[in-house]
Coordinates of N, CA and C in Angstrom, one line a residue:
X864 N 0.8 -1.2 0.0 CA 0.0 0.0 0.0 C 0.9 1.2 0.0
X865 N 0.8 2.6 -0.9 CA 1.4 3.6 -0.6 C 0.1 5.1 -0.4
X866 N 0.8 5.3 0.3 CA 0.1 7.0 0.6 C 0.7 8.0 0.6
X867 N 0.0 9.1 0.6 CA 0.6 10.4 -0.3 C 0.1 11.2 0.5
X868 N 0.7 12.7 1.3 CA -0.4 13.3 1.6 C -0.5 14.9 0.9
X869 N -1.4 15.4 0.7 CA -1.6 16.1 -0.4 C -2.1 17.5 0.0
X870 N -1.7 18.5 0.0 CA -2.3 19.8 -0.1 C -3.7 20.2 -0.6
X871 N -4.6 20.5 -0.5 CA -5.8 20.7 -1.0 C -6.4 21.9 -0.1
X872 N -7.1 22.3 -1.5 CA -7.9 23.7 -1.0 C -9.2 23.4 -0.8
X873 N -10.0 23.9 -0.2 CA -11.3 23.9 -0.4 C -12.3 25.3 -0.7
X874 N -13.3 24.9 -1.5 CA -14.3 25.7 -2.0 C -15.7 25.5 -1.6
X875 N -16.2 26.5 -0.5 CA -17.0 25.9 0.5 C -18.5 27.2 -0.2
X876 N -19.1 26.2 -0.7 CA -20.8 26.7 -1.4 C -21.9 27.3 -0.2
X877 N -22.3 28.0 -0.6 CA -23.2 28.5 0.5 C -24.5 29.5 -0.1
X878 N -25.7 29.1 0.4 CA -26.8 30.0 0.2 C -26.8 30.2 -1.2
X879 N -27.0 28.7 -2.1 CA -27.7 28.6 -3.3 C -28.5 27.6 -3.6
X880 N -29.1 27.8 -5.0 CA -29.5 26.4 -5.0 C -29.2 25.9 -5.7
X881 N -29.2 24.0 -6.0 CA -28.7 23.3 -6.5 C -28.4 23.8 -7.9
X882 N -29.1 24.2 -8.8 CA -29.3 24.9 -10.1 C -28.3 25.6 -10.4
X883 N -28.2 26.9 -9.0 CA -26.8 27.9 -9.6 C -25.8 27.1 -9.3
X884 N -25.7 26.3 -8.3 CA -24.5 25.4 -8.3 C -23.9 24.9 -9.2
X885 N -24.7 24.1 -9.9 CA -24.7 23.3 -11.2 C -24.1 24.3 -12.7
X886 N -25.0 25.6 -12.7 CA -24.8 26.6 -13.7 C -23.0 26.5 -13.2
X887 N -22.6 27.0 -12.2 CA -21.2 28.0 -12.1 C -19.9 26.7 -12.5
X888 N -20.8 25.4 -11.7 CA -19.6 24.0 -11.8 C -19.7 24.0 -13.2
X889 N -20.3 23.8 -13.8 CA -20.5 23.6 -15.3 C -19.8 24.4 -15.8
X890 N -19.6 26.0 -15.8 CA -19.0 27.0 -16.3 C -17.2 26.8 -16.1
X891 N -17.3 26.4 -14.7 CA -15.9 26.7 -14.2 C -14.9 24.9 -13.9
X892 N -15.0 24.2 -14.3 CA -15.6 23.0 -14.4 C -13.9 22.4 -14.6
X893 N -12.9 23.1 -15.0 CA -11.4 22.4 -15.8 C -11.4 23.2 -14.4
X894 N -11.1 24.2 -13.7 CA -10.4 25.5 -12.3 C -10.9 23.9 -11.1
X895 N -12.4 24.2 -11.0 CA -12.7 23.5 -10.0 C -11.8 22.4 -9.6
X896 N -11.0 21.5 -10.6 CA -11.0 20.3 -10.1 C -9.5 20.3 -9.5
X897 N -9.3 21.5 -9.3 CA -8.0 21.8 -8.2 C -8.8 21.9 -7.4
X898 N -9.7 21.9 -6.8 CA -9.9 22.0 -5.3 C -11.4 20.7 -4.8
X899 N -11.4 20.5 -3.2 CA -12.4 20.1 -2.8 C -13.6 20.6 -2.6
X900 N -14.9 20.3 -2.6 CA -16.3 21.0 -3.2 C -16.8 20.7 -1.6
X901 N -17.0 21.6 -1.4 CA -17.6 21.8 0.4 C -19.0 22.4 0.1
X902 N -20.0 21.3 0.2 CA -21.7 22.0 0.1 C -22.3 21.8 1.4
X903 N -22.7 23.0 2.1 CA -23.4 22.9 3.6 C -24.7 21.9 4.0
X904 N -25.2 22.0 2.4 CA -26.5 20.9 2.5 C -26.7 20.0 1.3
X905 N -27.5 19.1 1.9 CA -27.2 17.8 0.5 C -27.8 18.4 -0.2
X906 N -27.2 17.6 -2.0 CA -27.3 17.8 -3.1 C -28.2 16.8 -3.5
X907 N -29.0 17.4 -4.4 CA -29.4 16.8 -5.3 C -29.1 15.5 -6.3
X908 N -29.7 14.6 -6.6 CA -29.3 13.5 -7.3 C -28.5 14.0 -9.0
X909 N -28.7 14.9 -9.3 CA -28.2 15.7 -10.4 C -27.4 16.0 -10.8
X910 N -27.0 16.7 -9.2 CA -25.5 17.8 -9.0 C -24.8 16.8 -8.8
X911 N -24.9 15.7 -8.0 CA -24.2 14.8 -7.6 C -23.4 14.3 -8.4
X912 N -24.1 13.6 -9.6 CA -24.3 13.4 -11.1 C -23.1 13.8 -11.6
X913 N -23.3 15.4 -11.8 CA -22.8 16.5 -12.1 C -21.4 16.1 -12.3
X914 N -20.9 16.4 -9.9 CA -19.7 16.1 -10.3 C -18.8 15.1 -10.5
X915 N -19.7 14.0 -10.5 CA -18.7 13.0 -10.6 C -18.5 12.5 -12.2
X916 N -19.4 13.0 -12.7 CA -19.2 13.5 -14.7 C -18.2 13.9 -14.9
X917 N -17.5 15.3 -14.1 CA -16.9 15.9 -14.2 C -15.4 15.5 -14.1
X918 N -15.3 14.7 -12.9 CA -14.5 14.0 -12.2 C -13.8 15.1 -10.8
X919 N -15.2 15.3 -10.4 CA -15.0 16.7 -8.9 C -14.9 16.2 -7.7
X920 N -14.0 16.1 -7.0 CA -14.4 15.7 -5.9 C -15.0 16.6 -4.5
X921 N -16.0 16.3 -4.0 CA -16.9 16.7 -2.9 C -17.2 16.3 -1.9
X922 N -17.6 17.5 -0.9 CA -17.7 16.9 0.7 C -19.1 17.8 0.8
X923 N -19.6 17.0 1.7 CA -21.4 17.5 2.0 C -21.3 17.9 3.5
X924 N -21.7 19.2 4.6 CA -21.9 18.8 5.9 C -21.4 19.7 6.5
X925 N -21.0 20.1 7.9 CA -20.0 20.9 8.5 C -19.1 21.0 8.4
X926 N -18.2 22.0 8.2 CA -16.5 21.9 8.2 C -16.0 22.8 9.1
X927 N -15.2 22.9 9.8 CA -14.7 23.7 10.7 C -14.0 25.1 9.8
X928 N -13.9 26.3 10.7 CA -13.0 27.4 10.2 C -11.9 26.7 9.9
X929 N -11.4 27.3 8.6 CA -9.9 27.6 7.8 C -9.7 28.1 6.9
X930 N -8.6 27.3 5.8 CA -8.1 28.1 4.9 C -9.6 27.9 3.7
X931 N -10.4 28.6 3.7 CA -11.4 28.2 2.7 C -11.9 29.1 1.9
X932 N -12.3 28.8 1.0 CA -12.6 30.1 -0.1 C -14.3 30.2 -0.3
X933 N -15.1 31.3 0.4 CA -16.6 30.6 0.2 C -17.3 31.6 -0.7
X934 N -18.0 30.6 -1.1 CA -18.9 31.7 -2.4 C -20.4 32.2 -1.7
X935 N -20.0 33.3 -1.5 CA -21.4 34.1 -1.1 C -22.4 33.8 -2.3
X936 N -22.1 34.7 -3.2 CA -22.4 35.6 -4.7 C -21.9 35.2 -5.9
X937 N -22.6 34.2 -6.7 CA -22.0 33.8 -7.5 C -21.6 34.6 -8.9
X938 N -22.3 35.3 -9.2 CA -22.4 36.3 -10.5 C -21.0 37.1 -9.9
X939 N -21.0 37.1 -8.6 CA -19.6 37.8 -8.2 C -18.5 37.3 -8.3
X940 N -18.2 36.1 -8.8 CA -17.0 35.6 -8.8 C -16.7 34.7 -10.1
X941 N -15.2 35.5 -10.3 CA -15.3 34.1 -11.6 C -13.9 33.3 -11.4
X942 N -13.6 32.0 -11.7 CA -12.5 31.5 -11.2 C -11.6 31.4 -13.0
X943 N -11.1 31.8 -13.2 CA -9.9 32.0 -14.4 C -8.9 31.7 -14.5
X944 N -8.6 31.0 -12.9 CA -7.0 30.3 -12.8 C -7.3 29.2 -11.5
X945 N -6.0 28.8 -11.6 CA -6.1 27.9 -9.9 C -6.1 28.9 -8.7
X946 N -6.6 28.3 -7.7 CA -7.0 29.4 -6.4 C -6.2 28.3 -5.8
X947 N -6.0 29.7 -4.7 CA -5.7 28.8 -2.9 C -6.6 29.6 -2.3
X948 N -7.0 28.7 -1.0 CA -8.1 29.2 0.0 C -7.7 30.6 0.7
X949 N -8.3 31.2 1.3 CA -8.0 32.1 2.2 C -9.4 32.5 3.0
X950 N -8.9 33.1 4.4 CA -10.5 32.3 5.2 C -11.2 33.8 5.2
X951 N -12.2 33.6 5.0 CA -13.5 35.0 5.1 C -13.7 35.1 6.8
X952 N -13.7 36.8 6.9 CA -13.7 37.2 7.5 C -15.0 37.2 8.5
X953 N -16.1 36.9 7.4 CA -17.4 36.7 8.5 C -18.4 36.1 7.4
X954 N -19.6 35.6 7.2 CA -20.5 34.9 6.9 C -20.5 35.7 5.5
X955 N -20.7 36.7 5.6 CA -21.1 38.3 4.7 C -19.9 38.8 3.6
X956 N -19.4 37.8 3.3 CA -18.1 38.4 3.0 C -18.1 37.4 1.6
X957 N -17.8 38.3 0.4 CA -17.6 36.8 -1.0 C -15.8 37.2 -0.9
X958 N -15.1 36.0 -0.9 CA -13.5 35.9 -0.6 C -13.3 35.5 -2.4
X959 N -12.0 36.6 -2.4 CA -11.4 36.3 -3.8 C -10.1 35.8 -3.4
X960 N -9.6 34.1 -4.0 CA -8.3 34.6 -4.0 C -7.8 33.2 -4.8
X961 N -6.9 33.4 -5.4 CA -5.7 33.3 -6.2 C -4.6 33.5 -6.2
X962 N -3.4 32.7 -6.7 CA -2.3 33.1 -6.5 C -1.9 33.6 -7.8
X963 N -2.0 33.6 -9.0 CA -2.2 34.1 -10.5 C -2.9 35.3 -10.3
X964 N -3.3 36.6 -11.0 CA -3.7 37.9 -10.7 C -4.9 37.9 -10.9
X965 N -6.2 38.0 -10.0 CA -7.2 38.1 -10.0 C -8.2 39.1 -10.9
X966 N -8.8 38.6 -12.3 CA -9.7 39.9 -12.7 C -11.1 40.1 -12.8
X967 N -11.2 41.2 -12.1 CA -12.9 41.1 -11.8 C -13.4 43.1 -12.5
X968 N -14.9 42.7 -13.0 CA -15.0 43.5 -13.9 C -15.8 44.7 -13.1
X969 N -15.8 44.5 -11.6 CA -16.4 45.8 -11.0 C -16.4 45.2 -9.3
X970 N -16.5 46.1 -8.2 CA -16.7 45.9 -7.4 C -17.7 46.8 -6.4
X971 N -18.8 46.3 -6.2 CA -20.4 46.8 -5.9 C -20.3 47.1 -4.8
X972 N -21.0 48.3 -4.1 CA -21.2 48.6 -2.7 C -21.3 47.4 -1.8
X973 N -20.7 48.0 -0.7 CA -20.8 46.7 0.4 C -20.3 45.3 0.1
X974 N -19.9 45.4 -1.4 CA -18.6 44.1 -1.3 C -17.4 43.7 -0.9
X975 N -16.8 42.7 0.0 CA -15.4 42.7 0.1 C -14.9 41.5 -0.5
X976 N -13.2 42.1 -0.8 CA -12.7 41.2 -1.4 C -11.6 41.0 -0.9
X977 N -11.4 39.5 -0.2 CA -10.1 39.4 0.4 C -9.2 38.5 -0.4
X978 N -8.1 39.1 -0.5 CA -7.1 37.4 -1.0 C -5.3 37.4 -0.9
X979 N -5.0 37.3 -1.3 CA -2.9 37.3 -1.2 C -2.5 37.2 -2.5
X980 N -3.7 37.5 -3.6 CA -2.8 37.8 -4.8 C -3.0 39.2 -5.3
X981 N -2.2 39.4 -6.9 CA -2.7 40.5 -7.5 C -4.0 40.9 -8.3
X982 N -4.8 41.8 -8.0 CA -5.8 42.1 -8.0 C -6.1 43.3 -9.1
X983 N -7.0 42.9 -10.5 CA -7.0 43.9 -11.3 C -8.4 43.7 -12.0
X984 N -8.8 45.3 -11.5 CA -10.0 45.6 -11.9 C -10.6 46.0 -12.8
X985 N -11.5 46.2 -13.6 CA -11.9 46.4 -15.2 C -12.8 47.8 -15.0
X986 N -13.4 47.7 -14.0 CA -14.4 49.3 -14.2 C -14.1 49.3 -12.8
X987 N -15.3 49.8 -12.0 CA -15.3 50.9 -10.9 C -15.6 50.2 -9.5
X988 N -14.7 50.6 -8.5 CA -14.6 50.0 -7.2 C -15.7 50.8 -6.2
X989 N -17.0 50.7 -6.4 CA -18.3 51.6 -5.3 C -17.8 51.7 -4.2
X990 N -18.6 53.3 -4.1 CA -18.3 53.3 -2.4 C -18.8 52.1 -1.6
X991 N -18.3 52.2 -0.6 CA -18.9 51.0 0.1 C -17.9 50.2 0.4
X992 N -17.3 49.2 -0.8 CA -16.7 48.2 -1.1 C -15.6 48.2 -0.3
X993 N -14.4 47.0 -0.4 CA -13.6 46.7 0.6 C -12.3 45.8 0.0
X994 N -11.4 46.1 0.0 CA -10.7 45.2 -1.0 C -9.1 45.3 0.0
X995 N -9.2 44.3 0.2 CA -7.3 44.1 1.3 C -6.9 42.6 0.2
X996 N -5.9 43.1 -0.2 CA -4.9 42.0 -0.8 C -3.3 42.2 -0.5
X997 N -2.6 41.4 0.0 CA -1.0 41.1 0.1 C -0.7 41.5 -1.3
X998 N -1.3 41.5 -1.9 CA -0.7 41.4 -3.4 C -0.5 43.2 -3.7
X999 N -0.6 42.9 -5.4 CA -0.4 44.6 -6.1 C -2.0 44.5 -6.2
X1000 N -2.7 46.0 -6.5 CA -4.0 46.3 -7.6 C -3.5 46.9 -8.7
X1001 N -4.7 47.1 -9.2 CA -4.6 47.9 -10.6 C -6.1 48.1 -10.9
X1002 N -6.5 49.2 -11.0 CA -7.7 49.9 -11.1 C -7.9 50.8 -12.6
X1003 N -8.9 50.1 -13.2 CA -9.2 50.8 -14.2 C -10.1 52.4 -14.2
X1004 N -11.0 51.9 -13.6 CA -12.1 52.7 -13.3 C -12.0 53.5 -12.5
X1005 N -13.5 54.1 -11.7 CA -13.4 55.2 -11.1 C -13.4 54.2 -9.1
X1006 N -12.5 54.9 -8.1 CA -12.7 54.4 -6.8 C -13.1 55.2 -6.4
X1007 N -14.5 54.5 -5.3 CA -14.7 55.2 -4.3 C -14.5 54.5 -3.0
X1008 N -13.7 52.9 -2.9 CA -14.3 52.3 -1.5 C -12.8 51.9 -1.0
X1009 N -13.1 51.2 -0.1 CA -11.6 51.6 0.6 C -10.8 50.0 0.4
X1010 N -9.2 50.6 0.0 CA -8.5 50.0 -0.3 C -7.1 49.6 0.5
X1011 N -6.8 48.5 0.5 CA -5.9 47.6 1.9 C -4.6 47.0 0.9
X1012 N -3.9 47.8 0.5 CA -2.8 46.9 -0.6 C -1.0 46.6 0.0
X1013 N -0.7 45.2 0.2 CA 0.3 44.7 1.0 C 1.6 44.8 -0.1
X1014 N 1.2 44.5 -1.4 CA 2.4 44.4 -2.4 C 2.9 45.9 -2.4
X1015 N 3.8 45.5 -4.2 CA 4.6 46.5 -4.1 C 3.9 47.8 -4.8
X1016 N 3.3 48.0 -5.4 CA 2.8 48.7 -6.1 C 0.9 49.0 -6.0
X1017 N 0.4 50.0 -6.3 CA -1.4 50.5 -7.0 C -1.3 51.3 -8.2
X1018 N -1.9 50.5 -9.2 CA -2.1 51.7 -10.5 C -3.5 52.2 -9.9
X1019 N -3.8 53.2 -10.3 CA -5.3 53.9 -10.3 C -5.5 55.4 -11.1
X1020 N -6.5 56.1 -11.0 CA -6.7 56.9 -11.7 C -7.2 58.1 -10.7
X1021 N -7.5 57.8 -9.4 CA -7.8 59.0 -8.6 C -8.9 58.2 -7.3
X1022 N -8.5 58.7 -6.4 CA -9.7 58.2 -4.9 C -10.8 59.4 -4.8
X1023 N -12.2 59.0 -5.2 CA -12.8 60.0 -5.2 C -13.8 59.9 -3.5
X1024 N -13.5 59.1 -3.1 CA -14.1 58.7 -1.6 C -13.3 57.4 -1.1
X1025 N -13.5 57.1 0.6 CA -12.9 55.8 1.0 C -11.7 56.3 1.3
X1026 N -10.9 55.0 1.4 CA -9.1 55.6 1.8 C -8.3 54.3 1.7
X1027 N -7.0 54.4 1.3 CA -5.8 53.6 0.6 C -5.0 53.9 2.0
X1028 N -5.0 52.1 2.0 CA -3.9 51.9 3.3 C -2.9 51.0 2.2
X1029 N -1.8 51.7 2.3 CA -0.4 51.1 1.1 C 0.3 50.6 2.2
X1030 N 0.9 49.1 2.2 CA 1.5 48.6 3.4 C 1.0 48.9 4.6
X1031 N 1.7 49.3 5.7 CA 1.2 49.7 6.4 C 0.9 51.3 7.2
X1032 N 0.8 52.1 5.8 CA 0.7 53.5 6.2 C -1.0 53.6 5.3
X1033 N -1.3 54.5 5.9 CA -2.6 55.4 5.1 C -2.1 56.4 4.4
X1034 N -2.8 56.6 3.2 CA -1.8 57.3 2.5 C -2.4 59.0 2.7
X1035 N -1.9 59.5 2.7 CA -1.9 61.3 3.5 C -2.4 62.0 2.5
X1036 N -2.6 62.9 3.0 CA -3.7 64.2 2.0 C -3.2 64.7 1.0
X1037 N -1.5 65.2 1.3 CA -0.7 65.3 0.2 C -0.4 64.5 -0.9
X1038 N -0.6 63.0 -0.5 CA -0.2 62.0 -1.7 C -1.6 61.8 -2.7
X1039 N -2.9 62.1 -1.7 CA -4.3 61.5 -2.0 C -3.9 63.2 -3.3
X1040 N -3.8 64.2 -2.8 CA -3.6 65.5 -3.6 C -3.2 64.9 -4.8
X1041 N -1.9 64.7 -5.4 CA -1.4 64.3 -6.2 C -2.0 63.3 -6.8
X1042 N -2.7 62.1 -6.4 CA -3.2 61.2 -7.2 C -4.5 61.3 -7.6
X1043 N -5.2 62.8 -6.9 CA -6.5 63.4 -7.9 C -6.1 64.1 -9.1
X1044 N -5.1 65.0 -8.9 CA -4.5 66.2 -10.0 C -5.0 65.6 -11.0
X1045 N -5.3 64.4 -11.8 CA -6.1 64.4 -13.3 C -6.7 63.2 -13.1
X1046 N -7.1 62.7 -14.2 CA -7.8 61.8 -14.4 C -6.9 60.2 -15.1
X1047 N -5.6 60.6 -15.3 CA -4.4 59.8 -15.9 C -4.3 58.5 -14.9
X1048 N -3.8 57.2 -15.5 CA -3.4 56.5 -14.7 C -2.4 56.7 -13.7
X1049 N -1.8 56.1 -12.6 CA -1.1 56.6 -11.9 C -0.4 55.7 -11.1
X1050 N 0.8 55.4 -10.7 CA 1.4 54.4 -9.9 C 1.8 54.6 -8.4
X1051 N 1.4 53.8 -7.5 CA 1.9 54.0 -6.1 C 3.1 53.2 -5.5
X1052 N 3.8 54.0 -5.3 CA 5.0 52.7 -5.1 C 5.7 53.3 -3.6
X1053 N 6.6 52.7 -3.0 CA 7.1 53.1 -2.0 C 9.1 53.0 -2.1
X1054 N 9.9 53.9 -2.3 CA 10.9 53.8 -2.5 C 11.6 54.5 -1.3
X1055 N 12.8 54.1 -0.7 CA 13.6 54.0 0.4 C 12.9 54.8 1.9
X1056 N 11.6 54.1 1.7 CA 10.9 54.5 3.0 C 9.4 55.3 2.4
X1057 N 9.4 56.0 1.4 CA 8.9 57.5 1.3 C 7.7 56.7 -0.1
X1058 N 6.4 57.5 0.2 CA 5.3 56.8 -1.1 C 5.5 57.7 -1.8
X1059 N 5.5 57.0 -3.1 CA 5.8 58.2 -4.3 C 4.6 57.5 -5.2
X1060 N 4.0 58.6 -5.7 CA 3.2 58.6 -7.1 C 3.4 58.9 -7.9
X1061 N 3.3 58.4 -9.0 CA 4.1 59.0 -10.5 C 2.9 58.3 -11.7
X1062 N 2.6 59.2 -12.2 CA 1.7 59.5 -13.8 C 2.4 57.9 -14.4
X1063 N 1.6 57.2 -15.0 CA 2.2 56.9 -16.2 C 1.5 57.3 -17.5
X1064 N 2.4 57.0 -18.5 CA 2.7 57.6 -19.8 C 1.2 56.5 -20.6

């Protein structure tokens, strides 16, 4: 007999029904099969079906806190690469995360996005919203919600509400000044201590 013991993520389903389950596995269906399928309540004879068509493997039932990735909101999330777990902060929370650079096409009032990769956005971050990543961003659109970035760098185009914590500083009136002055993209970076913003071309 040999055994192996193996790293695995899990993707823990919550507050759908079997249907959109079915819709998103189906969609996302080659990503999924890096990880284990955590459903809080049984499945349907269908879904069941589903994954083992697929060749998915799944777990039904309680699972204790950890590293887990859980899907609030499905229309909120798309998976485009292999993920690693990372644990949500409360029930209320749709967790993004990836280790390949995350891209999501908007981010809606009152959404947060937690993860440890790089995170790049296609239109506009609402007030409200919530976004802490280890990683870099990059912001197309317009921000208003507040932003938590651990990497080395933020592209953006201006903070029109909310507030940018770059590492571990908030970033100050004078730098938030500078990174309104237009409407241009813009880079945040931190060089021998000191945050610098600079236009790009």
């Amino acid at each position: 007999m040999k055994t192996r013991q193996k790293r695995q993520q899990i993707l823990s389903f919550h507050e759908g029904s079997n249907e959109e389950y079915s819709a998103f596995i189906t969609k996302n269906a080659s990503v999924l099969r890096a990880f284990v399928l955590h459903f809080d309540s049984p499945l349907d004879k269908k879904l069941q079906a589903l994954c083992v068509d697929l060749g998915l493997c799944y777990i039904v039932g309680a699972l204790p806190e950890g590293r887990i990735t859980k899907i609030e909101d499905l229309d909120s999330v798309s998976l485009e690469s292999n993920s690693s777990g990372s644990k949500a902060p409360n029930a209320d929370t749709t967790v993004a995360s990836t280790i390949s650079p995350k891209i999501i096409h908007k981010v809606r009032s009152g959404e947060e996005i937690y993860t440890q990769s790089d995170i790049v956005i296609l239109g506009d971050v609402a007030n409200g919203a919530h976004i802490s990543t280890s990683g870099n961003v990059t912001i197309f659109g317009d921000c208003e919600g507040a932003i938590e970035v651990g990497g080395e760098f933020l592209i953006m185009r201006n903070l029109k509400s909310g507030h940018i914590r770059f590492g571990t500083e908030m970033l100050q009136e004078t730098i938030i000044a500078k990174l309104n002055a237009n409407s241009h993209l813009k880079i945040i970076i931190k060089n021998s201590g000191k945050i610098l913003v600079k236009e790009l071309l």
